[in-house]
């Protein structure tokens, strides 16, 4: 892969449900080290678009390329193996394990060690797991059962698990959903710092505009399945079309 | 084979399909509204049949033959519906919030109780029903005589389908059922009397199954094995048709019944010079139909995929490694069990009982491996026990294999079966998984029962005696102990290896596991195959321990025994199933052999466990811990 070439290329994605085009000819790129926000009003096709990229849905037409390789229609597991980490809108972790064991399990999977039936897992990858937990601010919680963590910590744990596969691309579905104000800003600042430090490409959907306009490098806006804007934060904020269909003409909307 | 014999079998198939459809439709309606898979549904069918064969002759002298026959069917149907309502009010109402496994077990306990109640009331002999007055003749069709009653039954299925369709579409009750099937909370929020609705739905489902049984009175004798065989068939139909779809149930019932009928019609066929009796393949055909549908449409013909849950509602406790005290206790227990042959000189019965316990421990521990860390509660684990036992018995008696080789061949048979069936089962979750495992076990049971040349049919196989040094009780016992300990050790290693964590990861959140690159289905498949293989080892030991083997070893009851052992011991610990197996074996030995009605007794034990600990034994213990 050339330096500067996009990590993720999305070309002409189209997906219809019945007669409705949920996603209609959407194209965009995400470059390494870039934090790209995908926004749009409810029903704009964000989730459909997002789920096509992560492999949960198959598009009717169009292509998704990762580092130049076509990944359209591959199952989520294969896409993960190619270097795509992801987090869910409602954070999902393995409740019966400690935080460290969650990350260790993700590490083992990333290294192809899932089918190791014999070696004790207790110490395998433990150092690296602790390191990842430290990076996401979870060092103190490493040996607590995941089911007893506060929700904000579950989200951080999930991020550490997503990083375990050393992804080139991170897909985050509403990374700050369900978090309070301060927590939310800390979370997105953490993602931003990791993006810079690791040269990650990050694509995220988000409802809270303070997160989007405060931290994204670029914003793409969907409305009724079509891409109506793609540019820098200020450019998109000023775009009259975006203001009309998305912000309803109001200056800025910051939802709690 | 000629066209008219094909037609004859086709009508016959439609007549069978009607009976199957009625059971499956009732099962589907009840599941749609209450989310409970009623394991006792075959019992309602059986009760309908028994009541009808008793009532029809009893009513005939009073109101005439025809009126007696149809009146008997009607009264039987209503009686079963009433019983269904009663069961819902007394039992199921306490279970709606309990874990799925407990709902399945409680309704299975009901099956056991009903089965023994029927045995008590009607005795063990098959009972033949009267012929249908006015429909006992035959119709000439294309030079072939078709029984009128079969034609009538073939039409009864679509008629009931139409009736149910009208009920669901045109009446307020039907609208409520459909609404509750889609969104239970909403129906409750709208102020509809949920309790009454659930009772009515259960009565309807039970009544339809009862009708299905009663209608069969002129076709097949009432017998005690019907409840389980119908249940297995109904599960196949529901899985093929798609849970919750009534038209799907009819289509699937027709498909399954017609494929079976086709095999019968084909009879003996020459394939590449070999005479091949296709009529013996009916069960395999049923399996193939189901396999094909599940490959093409994993949620059945008309079923909709369930959205994957991001996380399980309840966090399962983690299996704990052995502490120092635990290790000492285990060593003491192993030493005690190894010393049993010494006591045998004074208490001749002790080694026999200890051998049963050792075999049961491996059986239960292998089931627990997929049930606990895997989250897959199999209702057909005995299939692999039976395959192991029959494989070893066949190798030892018919092939004359030396004992260790026969043992290995038993394990191999079970491993192949578990690998084949597991591929299908692991794709399904929760109750669907439970139903499919049970259906496969029922298919294995039927094959063993029917394939007399190889398995000895209902009598089983005898003279499965091990050679020296295992012909001595102590030799066999110590070998069994060594095998079981090795199996338990293997399970322990696997649970605490990365594979065990990946298995738990798939259980805790399959979405997250897939996103992390864990191939959840393949992990489950390997776990299922491994559990089946170890269970096969237990089965092979069992064959040598008893010196004989019969289809009883594969019965659904045996599968349920395993579940009860695991639950008695507790799902959360790896020692649980071993303790549960020991306790259950003792209980069975001391109490249940004393009575003819041990099934009802076992049912009572299960109900007691389920009703006293509605959130599971583990939950009960946790609650007790929290109260302190």
XYZ file of C-alpha atoms in Angstrom, chain A residues 56 86-95 151 158 173, chain B residues 306-313 429 504-515:
35
model
C -22.898 -7.574 8.130
C -14.871 -2.438 15.344
C -16.964 -1.368 18.274
C -20.722 -1.549 18.628
C -23.343 1.032 19.454
C -24.281 -0.992 22.520
C -20.841 -2.076 23.706
C -20.406 -5.844 23.573
C -17.788 -7.622 25.657
C -17.450 -11.114 27.136
C -19.239 -10.805 30.456
C -20.722 1.343 31.072
C -14.283 -2.786 23.832
C -20.765 2.734 15.674
C -33.586 -13.782 14.884
C -31.393 -10.709 15.174
C -28.196 -11.693 16.970
C -28.104 -10.474 20.541
C -25.118 -8.230 21.250
C -24.730 -9.643 24.732
C -26.434 -12.235 26.857
C -28.908 -10.810 29.283
C -29.323 -20.962 19.039
C -17.170 -18.707 26.135
C -16.634 -15.604 24.018
C -19.064 -16.968 21.423
C -21.575 -17.676 24.178
C -21.214 -14.294 25.910
C -21.449 -12.237 22.715
C -21.265 -13.916 19.327
C -21.337 -10.522 17.596
C -18.258 -9.310 19.493
C -16.512 -12.670 19.024
C -17.012 -12.555 15.248
C -15.854 -8.940 15.148
